[in-house]
XYZ file of C-alpha atoms in Angstrom:
769
model
C 101.596 88.285 107.835
C 98.010 87.717 107.990
C 97.045 84.180 109.085
C 95.020 82.075 105.668
C 92.246 80.663 106.208
C 91.881 77.092 105.039
C 89.016 77.063 103.235
C 89.139 80.168 100.612
C 85.635 78.345 99.240
C 83.379 79.722 102.211
C 83.756 83.673 100.503
C 81.700 82.728 97.816
C 79.130 81.046 100.710
C 79.256 83.635 103.387
C 78.364 85.899 100.315
C 75.265 85.009 100.004
C 74.223 84.584 103.441
C 73.934 81.861 105.912
C 69.635 81.619 105.588
C 70.960 77.802 105.146
C 68.423 75.089 107.271
C 68.516 71.869 104.649
C 70.528 69.056 106.661
C 74.135 67.191 105.253
C 75.816 64.720 106.228
C 79.653 65.357 107.630
C 81.727 64.598 104.606
C 85.758 64.189 104.756
C 85.998 61.464 106.637
C 88.036 59.957 109.565
C 87.699 63.542 111.240
C 86.044 65.058 114.438
C 84.067 62.784 116.826
C 83.507 60.272 115.271
C 81.022 57.853 115.440
C 79.322 60.050 117.879
C 76.821 62.874 117.059
C 75.006 65.897 118.162
C 71.104 67.829 117.962
C 70.613 71.116 118.288
C 67.442 72.854 117.545
C 67.468 76.897 116.721
C 64.973 76.474 120.118
C 67.117 74.763 122.335
C 70.705 72.815 122.307
C 71.049 69.458 123.942
C 74.371 67.310 123.888
C 73.334 63.281 123.528
C 76.646 62.421 124.479
C 77.941 59.704 126.227
C 80.970 61.907 128.010
C 84.871 60.890 129.713
C 87.488 62.971 130.213
C 89.094 62.489 126.489
C 85.939 63.307 125.899
C 85.842 66.658 128.163
C 89.384 67.009 126.581
C 88.885 67.156 123.979
C 86.269 70.089 123.919
C 88.329 71.312 125.256
C 90.887 71.334 123.191
C 88.341 72.063 120.252
C 87.149 75.864 122.382
C 90.728 76.277 121.965
C 90.454 75.734 118.063
C 87.665 77.717 117.530
C 88.270 80.618 119.883
C 92.009 81.335 118.689
C 89.823 80.955 114.589
C 87.407 83.849 116.121
C 90.079 85.851 117.054
C 92.525 85.913 113.789
C 87.967 85.009 111.295
C 89.472 81.602 110.289
C 87.082 79.335 108.940
C 86.385 76.547 111.900
C 85.533 73.946 108.881
C 88.358 72.356 109.507
C 88.834 68.977 111.203
C 88.284 68.646 114.812
C 89.214 65.061 116.223
C 92.519 65.922 118.713
C 95.008 64.207 116.473
C 94.843 66.795 113.755
C 93.815 70.297 116.277
C 98.006 69.268 117.101
C 98.433 69.609 113.568
C 96.391 72.954 112.855
C 97.767 74.512 115.962
C 101.498 74.024 115.191
C 100.073 74.628 111.387
C 99.492 78.551 112.469
C 101.795 78.665 115.361
C 104.029 81.840 114.796
C 107.369 79.704 113.788
C 105.103 77.459 111.269
C 103.795 80.960 109.806
C 107.250 82.831 109.637
C 108.661 80.433 107.905
C 106.638 80.032 104.966
C 106.574 83.893 105.180
C 110.173 83.925 104.749
C 109.533 81.274 101.977
C 107.309 83.541 99.828
C 109.985 86.548 100.923
C 113.022 83.733 98.816
C 111.116 82.296 95.761
C 110.140 85.991 95.003
C 113.523 87.570 95.654
C 115.125 85.461 92.727
C 114.064 87.463 90.540
C 116.700 89.892 90.945
C 119.671 87.710 91.030
C 118.052 85.096 88.308
C 119.292 85.735 84.828
C 119.409 88.635 83.786
C 120.318 89.075 87.214
C 120.082 92.869 88.818
C 123.531 92.711 90.405
C 124.811 95.167 88.772
C 125.296 99.337 90.656
C 124.330 100.800 87.906
C 121.253 100.169 85.690
C 122.552 102.299 82.831
C 123.723 100.647 80.177
C 126.383 102.573 78.891
C 128.486 102.168 81.907
C 127.219 99.321 83.396
C 129.567 96.634 84.697
C 128.597 93.176 83.788
C 127.088 91.903 86.645
C 127.536 88.498 88.462
C 124.783 85.361 87.102
C 124.389 82.670 89.314
C 125.923 79.334 87.954
C 122.857 76.792 86.615
C 121.925 74.860 89.278
C 122.175 77.316 92.492
C 118.792 79.463 91.661
C 117.371 75.972 91.031
C 117.902 74.423 93.640
C 116.352 77.105 96.333
C 113.329 76.979 94.640
C 112.593 73.630 93.869
C 113.481 73.551 98.405
C 110.747 76.444 97.907
C 108.327 74.653 95.813
C 108.808 70.686 98.076
C 108.336 74.023 101.486
C 105.146 74.740 99.425
C 104.127 71.099 98.508
C 103.859 70.569 102.108
C 101.941 73.531 103.498
C 99.197 72.201 100.316
C 99.333 68.171 101.964
C 98.119 70.149 105.719
C 96.101 71.978 104.284
C 94.178 69.837 102.318
C 94.163 66.980 105.137
C 92.914 70.056 107.205
C 89.346 70.638 105.968
C 89.600 66.872 104.112
C 88.569 66.264 100.575
C 85.245 66.518 100.434
C 85.551 70.442 101.480
C 89.208 70.697 99.415
C 86.951 70.057 96.283
C 85.224 73.226 96.729
C 88.042 75.561 97.386
C 88.986 77.486 94.456
C 92.185 78.322 95.954
C 93.514 75.239 96.677
C 92.679 73.998 93.908
C 94.961 76.546 92.143
C 97.199 76.557 94.359
C 98.234 72.321 93.227
C 98.063 73.317 89.434
C 100.559 76.577 90.394
C 102.773 73.640 92.151
C 102.370 71.395 89.500
C 103.030 74.326 86.570
C 106.205 75.470 88.042
C 107.412 71.753 88.834
C 107.356 71.164 85.347
C 108.574 74.103 83.879
C 111.317 73.862 86.539
C 112.021 70.061 84.755
C 111.861 71.779 81.852
C 115.088 74.238 82.558
C 117.314 72.490 84.289
C 117.283 69.518 81.344
C 117.655 72.437 79.376
C 120.818 73.641 80.766
C 119.153 76.983 82.398
C 119.503 78.270 78.768
C 115.606 78.311 78.667
C 113.906 81.932 77.007
C 111.239 82.107 78.859
C 110.810 80.794 83.053
C 107.160 80.426 82.893
C 107.130 80.166 86.985
C 108.424 82.730 87.262
C 104.725 84.442 87.123
C 103.244 81.702 88.613
C 104.988 82.586 92.034
C 103.588 85.805 92.686
C 99.911 83.808 93.357
C 102.156 81.721 97.092
C 101.889 85.213 98.301
C 98.453 85.439 97.545
C 97.459 82.447 99.004
C 99.013 83.023 102.025
C 97.080 85.972 102.966
C 93.422 86.153 103.267
C 92.970 89.728 103.363
C 94.825 89.893 100.295
C 92.181 87.013 98.815
C 89.745 89.448 99.969
C 91.489 92.748 98.552
C 91.676 90.197 94.814
C 88.437 89.996 95.497
C 86.518 93.033 95.988
C 88.895 94.429 92.938
C 87.744 91.800 90.796
C 83.209 92.595 91.573
C 84.532 96.348 91.625
C 85.818 96.364 87.699
C 81.938 95.941 86.064
C 80.968 99.222 88.472
C 83.189 101.196 86.824
C 83.867 99.329 83.396
C 80.698 102.391 82.526
C 83.116 104.710 83.366
C 86.373 103.582 81.439
C 84.521 103.328 78.323
C 83.209 107.020 78.609
C 86.437 108.536 78.975
C 87.938 105.814 75.852
C 84.715 107.826 73.745
C 85.847 110.722 74.703
C 89.480 109.837 73.895
C 87.956 108.385 70.752
C 86.090 111.731 70.133
C 88.362 113.965 70.847
C 91.423 112.164 68.494
C 89.305 111.951 65.167
C 87.939 115.953 66.348
C 91.977 116.406 66.681
C 92.855 115.007 62.910
C 90.705 117.052 61.508
C 91.667 119.846 62.807
C 95.281 119.769 62.872
C 95.477 117.723 59.609
C 98.177 118.594 57.016
C 98.492 121.971 55.270
C 100.722 122.575 51.942
C 101.964 125.627 54.150
C 104.870 124.011 55.765
C 104.984 126.384 58.554
C 101.474 125.459 59.620
C 102.012 121.593 59.963
C 103.637 121.473 64.127
C 101.489 119.928 65.839
C 100.106 117.235 62.905
C 103.898 116.877 62.035
C 104.716 116.234 66.220
C 101.166 114.784 67.842
C 98.771 113.895 65.116
C 99.931 112.352 62.349
C 98.082 109.090 62.600
C 95.079 107.629 64.710
C 97.613 105.972 67.157
C 100.222 109.318 67.494
C 96.609 111.200 67.906
C 95.914 108.735 70.802
C 98.346 108.651 72.847
C 99.073 111.928 73.256
C 95.643 112.971 73.963
C 95.915 110.168 76.014
C 99.268 111.492 77.485
C 97.477 114.828 77.575
C 94.649 112.619 80.364
C 97.213 112.557 82.683
C 98.918 115.890 82.290
C 102.138 115.026 81.374
C 102.887 116.552 77.993
C 100.785 119.570 79.770
C 101.533 122.592 77.151
C 103.965 120.095 75.082
C 101.298 118.860 73.766
C 98.887 122.471 72.308
C 102.140 125.166 71.530
C 102.337 124.294 68.033
C 99.236 125.005 66.952
C 98.474 128.223 69.762
C 101.422 129.855 68.689
C 99.560 129.850 65.545
C 96.271 131.093 67.222
C 95.133 131.082 70.616
C 91.724 129.720 69.786
C 93.181 125.797 69.995
C 93.629 126.335 72.868
C 90.058 125.985 73.288
C 90.454 122.686 72.403
C 92.880 121.052 74.257
C 91.016 122.667 77.252
C 87.700 121.428 77.071
C 89.682 117.621 76.352
C 91.260 117.908 79.971
C 88.500 119.868 81.624
C 85.905 116.924 80.731
C 88.484 114.103 81.176
C 90.971 114.732 83.558
C 88.907 116.795 86.412
C 85.871 115.059 85.638
C 85.719 112.022 84.514
C 88.697 111.044 85.917
C 87.577 112.822 89.111
C 83.844 110.647 89.005
C 86.305 107.072 88.277
C 87.853 108.277 91.525
C 84.692 108.616 93.309
C 82.420 105.896 91.706
C 86.076 103.702 92.956
C 85.770 104.793 96.473
C 81.539 103.809 96.722
C 81.624 100.872 95.050
C 85.291 99.420 96.392
C 84.620 100.862 99.862
C 80.782 98.881 99.513
C 82.124 95.171 98.254
C 84.997 95.287 101.280
C 82.606 95.949 104.221
C 80.691 92.446 102.649
C 84.488 91.430 102.842
C 84.464 92.905 106.455
C 80.790 91.544 107.644
C 82.273 87.709 106.266
C 84.909 88.216 108.618
C 82.587 89.597 111.460
C 80.677 86.185 111.101
C 83.949 83.422 111.302
C 84.507 85.458 114.899
C 80.619 85.048 115.891
C 80.650 81.772 114.778
C 84.093 80.371 116.385
C 82.574 81.800 119.183
C 79.621 80.328 119.526
C 81.227 76.255 117.808
C 83.417 77.351 121.193
C 79.971 77.171 123.237
C 78.904 74.212 121.921
C 80.964 72.584 123.229
C 81.926 73.844 126.056
C 78.026 73.384 127.111
C 78.941 69.417 125.625
C 81.537 69.604 128.871
C 80.078 69.743 131.450
C 79.244 66.618 133.104
C 76.124 66.209 134.712
C 74.865 69.413 133.196
C 71.321 70.198 133.605
C 70.457 72.262 130.417
C 73.344 72.314 128.792
C 72.579 75.814 127.784
C 74.982 77.224 129.933
C 79.123 77.157 130.402
C 80.995 76.121 133.208
C 83.038 79.348 134.530
C 86.235 76.789 135.536
C 86.512 75.732 131.548
C 86.574 78.375 129.805
C 88.886 80.157 132.156
C 90.921 76.544 131.476
C 90.734 77.613 127.490
C 91.822 80.819 127.941
C 95.379 79.716 129.467
C 95.789 77.378 126.329
C 94.231 79.846 123.574
C 97.158 82.213 122.141
C 95.855 85.438 121.389
C 97.328 89.004 123.000
C 98.214 89.893 126.793
C 95.327 92.717 127.343
C 92.422 90.636 125.911
C 93.247 87.683 127.912
C 93.497 90.397 130.940
C 90.441 91.629 129.590
C 88.379 88.496 128.734
C 89.181 86.120 132.354
C 87.929 89.617 134.229
C 85.025 89.788 132.737
C 84.840 85.493 133.512
C 85.248 85.699 136.961
C 81.825 87.752 137.278
C 80.626 85.284 136.778
C 82.538 83.166 139.699
C 79.448 83.177 141.808
C 76.884 81.850 140.020
C 79.611 79.108 138.062
C 78.177 79.595 135.131
C 77.484 81.355 132.057
C 74.480 81.059 129.775
C 75.308 81.749 125.584
C 74.577 85.578 126.266
C 77.444 85.869 128.474
C 79.510 83.948 127.038
C 79.355 85.340 123.762
C 79.517 89.086 125.368
C 82.502 88.279 127.627
C 84.128 87.784 123.867
C 83.187 91.375 122.637
C 86.086 92.066 123.932
C 87.882 90.492 121.355
C 86.186 93.866 119.118
C 86.955 97.172 121.876
C 90.094 99.730 120.597
C 92.838 98.185 122.994
C 94.246 102.273 124.821
C 96.721 101.436 126.828
C 98.111 103.191 129.827
C 100.715 105.009 131.251
C 102.117 103.473 134.755
C 101.506 106.176 137.324
C 104.071 108.663 137.911
C 106.877 108.257 141.004
C 106.118 108.791 144.000
C 108.782 111.356 145.671
C 108.473 112.068 149.860
C 110.135 114.869 149.816
C 108.273 118.279 149.124
C 110.490 119.784 147.237
C 110.378 117.329 144.982
C 106.712 117.090 144.550
C 107.101 120.096 143.453
C 109.793 119.812 140.184
C 107.844 116.708 139.430
C 104.767 118.883 138.949
C 106.535 121.493 136.762
C 108.575 118.828 134.906
C 105.506 116.575 134.000
C 103.366 119.916 133.160
C 102.478 119.800 129.504
C 104.324 123.610 128.813
C 108.251 122.211 129.216
C 107.193 119.935 126.164
C 105.676 123.471 125.069
C 109.787 125.080 125.849
C 111.070 121.731 123.876
C 109.757 122.350 121.051
C 110.133 126.419 121.177
C 113.764 125.566 121.646
C 114.038 123.086 119.290
C 112.590 125.558 116.664
C 115.315 128.078 117.245
C 118.021 125.533 116.956
C 116.182 124.571 113.450
C 116.229 127.766 112.486
C 120.013 128.950 114.497
C 120.154 125.729 111.671
C 119.719 127.601 108.436
C 120.519 131.086 109.437
C 124.099 129.907 109.097
C 123.091 127.309 106.345
C 121.973 130.568 104.342
C 124.680 133.084 105.777
C 127.861 129.826 104.140
C 125.414 128.241 101.599
C 128.681 129.899 99.042
C 131.798 129.320 101.023
C 133.946 125.497 100.903
C 133.779 123.489 103.057
C 137.561 125.211 104.426
C 135.965 128.701 104.044
C 133.384 127.779 106.633
C 133.434 129.347 110.090
C 131.562 126.083 112.757
C 133.024 127.976 115.595
C 129.735 130.027 116.131
C 127.499 126.654 114.506
C 129.747 124.191 117.068
C 128.835 126.485 120.140
C 125.127 126.573 119.686
C 124.393 122.786 118.903
C 126.774 122.965 122.233
C 124.694 124.397 123.983
C 121.473 123.558 122.971
C 122.107 119.365 123.427
C 122.644 120.368 126.746
C 119.560 121.896 127.005
C 118.379 118.375 125.882
C 119.986 116.786 127.952
C 118.278 118.350 130.147
C 114.752 118.256 128.992
C 114.493 114.500 128.923
C 116.794 114.000 132.379
C 113.353 116.158 134.420
C 110.914 113.310 132.313
C 112.495 110.547 133.860
C 113.082 111.742 137.016
C 108.490 113.354 136.463
C 107.306 110.321 134.546
C 110.082 107.323 135.954
C 111.349 105.204 133.291
C 108.504 103.236 132.232
C 106.267 105.887 131.905
C 108.576 107.928 129.854
C 109.459 104.906 127.603
C 105.600 104.330 127.303
C 105.735 107.447 125.338
C 106.675 106.851 121.264
C 107.046 110.544 121.564
C 109.791 110.159 124.117
C 111.409 107.219 122.714
C 112.071 108.201 119.426
C 114.075 112.269 121.563
C 115.644 110.312 123.539
C 117.610 107.689 121.773
C 118.011 111.697 119.598
C 119.439 113.327 122.327
C 120.962 110.537 123.433
C 123.035 110.394 119.845
C 123.454 113.461 119.197
C 125.439 113.784 122.603
C 127.480 110.362 121.724
C 128.249 112.405 118.074
C 129.480 115.817 120.086
C 131.730 114.039 122.889
C 133.521 112.892 120.316
C 133.643 115.607 118.465
C 135.646 117.136 121.199
C 137.744 114.283 121.707
C 138.807 114.371 118.153
C 139.716 118.250 117.906
C 139.566 119.733 121.948
C 137.040 121.711 122.976
C 135.434 124.473 120.540
C 138.090 127.307 119.520
C 137.414 129.830 116.978
C 141.214 128.331 114.952
C 139.259 124.870 114.344
C 140.705 123.800 111.213
C 137.671 121.964 109.573
C 139.485 120.300 106.584
C 141.517 118.521 109.010
C 140.618 114.325 109.772
C 139.730 112.679 112.375
C 137.791 109.723 111.821
C 135.347 111.875 110.143
C 136.360 116.251 109.366
C 135.358 118.153 111.197
C 133.190 119.368 108.520
C 131.078 115.654 108.152
C 130.805 114.944 111.958
C 129.420 118.615 112.587
C 126.494 118.713 109.576
C 125.820 114.935 110.389
C 125.249 116.213 113.923
C 122.930 119.160 111.684
C 120.858 116.825 110.180
C 119.893 115.099 113.102
C 118.521 118.540 115.236
C 116.634 118.662 111.720
C 115.413 114.910 112.305
C 115.092 116.060 115.234
C 111.980 119.058 115.367
C 109.934 115.903 114.423
C 108.678 115.578 117.865
C 106.505 118.284 117.698
C 104.017 115.869 115.207
C 102.172 114.287 118.405
C 101.559 117.789 120.370
C 99.720 119.480 117.191
C 96.329 117.644 116.533
C 95.780 117.643 112.726
C 99.407 116.737 112.395
C 99.236 113.826 114.463
C 95.977 112.152 113.660
C 97.877 112.650 109.914
C 100.741 110.864 111.369
C 98.743 108.379 113.199
C 97.365 107.746 109.464
C 99.872 107.370 107.686
C 100.813 104.620 110.349
C 97.898 103.156 110.231
C 98.530 102.475 106.448
C 101.180 100.519 106.983
C 100.530 98.922 109.856
C 96.898 97.723 108.780
C 96.609 98.143 104.934
C 99.103 95.496 104.026
C 97.163 93.309 101.751
C 96.778 96.699 99.949
C 100.934 96.759 99.438
C 100.788 93.075 98.587
C 98.867 92.633 95.728
C 100.540 95.725 94.476
C 103.837 94.121 94.438
C 102.166 90.767 92.753
C 100.960 93.249 90.101
C 104.338 94.978 90.097
C 105.758 91.554 89.717
C 103.612 89.899 87.244
C 103.663 93.193 84.412
C 107.896 92.963 84.991
C 108.356 89.823 83.756
C 106.710 90.386 81.427
C 108.164 93.961 80.830
C 111.279 91.182 80.466
C 109.806 88.723 78.382
C 108.728 91.575 75.403
C 111.787 94.276 75.645
C 115.106 92.849 77.184
C 117.984 94.407 75.197
C 115.076 96.057 73.217
C 116.492 99.454 73.670
C 120.779 99.543 72.988
C 122.854 103.095 73.404
C 124.515 103.769 69.963
C 127.982 102.956 69.537
C 129.562 106.877 70.731
C 127.232 106.489 73.953
C 128.887 103.626 75.193
C 131.249 106.196 77.737
C 132.391 107.053 80.807
C 129.697 108.451 83.480
C 131.739 111.789 83.103
C 132.245 112.343 79.968
C 128.980 115.494 78.743
C 126.165 115.255 76.163
C 128.380 118.090 74.676
C 130.864 116.217 73.547
C 129.415 113.257 71.913
C 126.708 115.974 69.642
C 128.182 115.585 67.036
C 128.257 111.573 67.034
C 124.751 111.728 68.472
C 121.641 113.952 67.478
C 118.325 113.172 69.564
C 115.225 115.280 69.277
C 114.536 117.643 72.715
C 111.908 115.037 75.281
C 112.759 111.659 73.718
C 114.466 109.610 75.442
C 117.788 109.856 74.281
C 118.047 112.990 74.647
C 116.658 112.968 78.369
C 119.035 110.450 79.394
C 116.800 107.534 80.535
C 119.312 105.195 79.648
C 119.240 103.245 83.062
C 115.044 102.569 82.675
C 114.699 99.672 80.627
C 113.941 96.033 81.364
C 117.407 94.702 80.874
C 116.944 93.625 84.115
C 114.193 92.726 87.121
C 115.534 95.497 89.485
C 115.167 98.306 86.099
C 111.742 97.437 85.582
C 110.445 97.824 88.740
C 111.958 101.876 88.294
C 110.334 101.681 85.209
C 107.194 100.671 86.357
C 107.118 103.220 88.678
C 107.927 106.075 86.569
C 105.158 104.975 84.410
C 102.725 105.230 87.731
C 103.739 108.562 88.764
C 102.727 109.625 84.829
C 105.607 111.812 84.485
C 106.656 112.177 81.527
C 105.721 108.649 80.567
C 105.044 109.489 76.737
C 108.772 109.043 76.728
C 108.646 105.424 76.899
C 105.631 105.472 74.878
C 107.627 106.379 72.135
C 110.524 105.690 72.871
C 109.330 101.989 73.124
C 107.699 102.022 70.348
C 109.911 103.640 67.755
C 112.941 100.672 69.602
C 110.088 97.451 68.589
C 106.290 97.802 67.716
C 103.774 99.982 67.756
C 101.937 97.488 69.965
C 104.058 98.247 73.133
C 101.593 101.336 73.649
C 99.127 98.397 75.050
C 101.260 96.487 77.323
C 102.133 100.730 78.672
C 97.993 101.224 79.118
C 97.098 98.739 80.726
C 100.327 99.079 82.887
C 98.623 102.739 83.330
C 95.526 101.377 83.355
C 96.353 98.491 86.796
C 98.538 100.936 88.445
C 97.255 105.029 88.055
C 94.300 104.714 87.380
C 92.928 101.898 88.890
C 95.204 100.752 91.703
C 95.873 104.615 93.059
C 92.382 105.414 93.572
C 92.378 102.005 95.727
C 94.881 103.847 98.008
C 93.389 107.304 98.131
C 90.277 105.207 98.732
C 91.097 103.259 101.607
C 93.273 106.659 102.766
C 89.796 108.736 102.807
C 88.358 105.909 105.036
C 90.698 105.678 107.647
C 91.192 109.422 107.754
C 87.232 110.596 108.700
C 86.899 107.642 110.703
C 90.346 109.049 112.981
C 89.147 112.518 112.689
C 85.591 110.382 113.890
C 86.676 109.368 116.688
C 89.437 111.616 117.544
C 87.078 115.242 117.226
C 86.831 115.884 120.338
C 89.732 114.826 122.005
C 92.146 117.233 123.018
C 96.079 117.481 121.690
C 97.058 115.705 125.578
C 94.561 112.932 124.781
C 95.493 111.958 120.834
C 99.221 111.763 122.646
C 97.930 109.860 125.691
C 96.474 107.508 124.257
C 96.995 105.170 121.253
C 94.279 103.407 118.746
C 95.252 99.871 117.246
C 92.843 100.326 114.168
C 92.470 97.402 111.974
C 90.324 97.113 109.214
C 87.057 95.747 110.784
C 87.192 98.827 113.554
C 86.625 101.200 110.523
C 83.443 99.501 109.349
C 81.994 98.455 113.256
C 78.958 101.312 112.942
C 78.109 99.036 109.604
C 78.226 95.749 110.691
C 74.774 93.550 111.160
C 74.942 91.062 113.781
C 74.450 88.071 112.212
C 71.401 86.216 114.023
C 70.880 82.413 116.145
C 69.671 80.874 113.335
C 72.146 81.790 111.243
C 75.019 80.475 113.533
C 73.371 77.309 113.649
C 72.566 76.814 109.990
C 76.755 77.153 109.960
C 76.677 74.961 112.553
C 74.827 71.833 111.439
C 76.475 72.187 108.151
C 80.191 71.970 109.809
C 81.650 69.172 107.353
C 84.028 67.271 110.368
C 81.409 68.037 113.173
C 78.525 66.039 112.634
C 75.536 68.186 113.788
C 72.345 67.311 112.483
C 69.036 68.407 113.416
């Protein structure tokens, strides 16, 4: 989980720049260095403090926290007295943040259990079992515990930054309001014995997820600032839609001949249906259905629909994607700039307090190497970064101290990519073993293994094609089982050879070897199980006999694992490895976008349940068992082709939270989403289309385009880095890519004056010029 910024209001000041030069008294009271004060100037810094052992210990502790703030891009504007620093480090400890994350997950997951409960196997109202409904007070008790934890979280945050800074933090003020409103709504719910129609606090729960992630806050701010930039294209799309709607209503007006009114009756009967038809055509979901009635009469009508699609779908929608990519990338770059400035400010603050820690220094622009190493022993960070920084600091051991530039330079290691080095090969004394090691460690062994894996997949595919029309009892598994056994023996030999050549540590240092070895061992276990259950391969095997599993089921499982194992070729094909690593980086580093999407899904699902719960009910004749065919009920219930009922979309509804999530996903994909628009407008009101339109704009237009923009940025970044790498280099080097690394070439480093200005404005260090 991303660490939170205590002072969310910092974003506003960061975006305005660091050019402030006025003097400001420290706020918050009671924290920091008490009555002691520091004096700094831009040209030269000096400490006018009486030093003691307590002071030295406090400076070390402050430096440790400032370095940890720099590592996690946190604001340094918090209390810096000894007691507060201990509380601060406890709050940001892994177990505390993990506990807070679990609490947020629990309060969000309550929506699946609360009324209407999602605890049923099927969401289809025709044969849905009665879902278990929790007794009143069960989920409410869990929720109240979560709200108390959030209240404690708010209290700790508020104390650590002080009252003056709390008043400037919009996120913390909103946090207070959300918790208060949730508690009030909870009290009302309990007083009504959990029988209330609306639970307003369900709509507020996603806020807890947002406020706990600084990256989500930045992403949300970037999205908010991007919206005005794309408003012109949205308006142009609306104008395009309205213009062609009016033209379409003029072209397909009702005539005296009923045979020529097909287009009017189905798609252009009135303004709402005309707008809906062309809006759906903009997403190509109803193409070519929407133009078939007119096109069957006159092929010239195709010009209208083609022109609409070319302008709207291929020009304006793609232009919208380009604008979102360009604008959002710019705002994300600004956000990343803020993060880098925070890192530099944390390092600069650590240098400043360490320079005050030296007892007999004549030049306070230097810090002791011994003090730096002591700080690094206490800082919690990844081991490889700590090792690199300690190594860089020991270079100045002979001098005994380092200046500001040298201090900053050693912490530049935090901005470098982590390159995973593989362990050295084991050393063998025997010439024969050395030759075998050379052979088994050669790249061509992997090529041979990929070729064998391909041959195995081809064999399985061939046998499946030959047996595709045969039942399980008619299949001859003897040939396939013998073939698989031979291939599995080779896989075992290949794994053993690589372990011999690279050693255990070297073998496990490659992720594809871990994947390959795990599946090989699993295949070996399954194959031994088959031999134990059905003896050795024999043409007289009875595939229908059953042990724990039938022979066919066990062979099928083996074949699926073999096909899955064929994915081992990905690291050995450069472009494929690049695409796969891009996907992994998206999962790993773009969690903020997924979090924002979760929030949007959650809010729209809650609104959908409020608006449409139980709106669509199947006719009594449709309440049948799941194994009854549609033909059996056509005499009692007739439907129009292509509608919600004819397509049997009954499981897609807003009757519970889980079903609402799936329906929103189906609409986001926009395939056949017109069926939902039409059905809910029939069962409720025409105004229901506004809900689905808002969801389409939010999910399919806005969020999907943002995700595409970040995929492009991530892929281009990795492509540029690996352009000169060979296939072996891509396999041997693993990059830890972050959003900050993606934009590091465009980042502008803050000046010394800007950093000192921010240090001067620290509310608890009591710094003055």
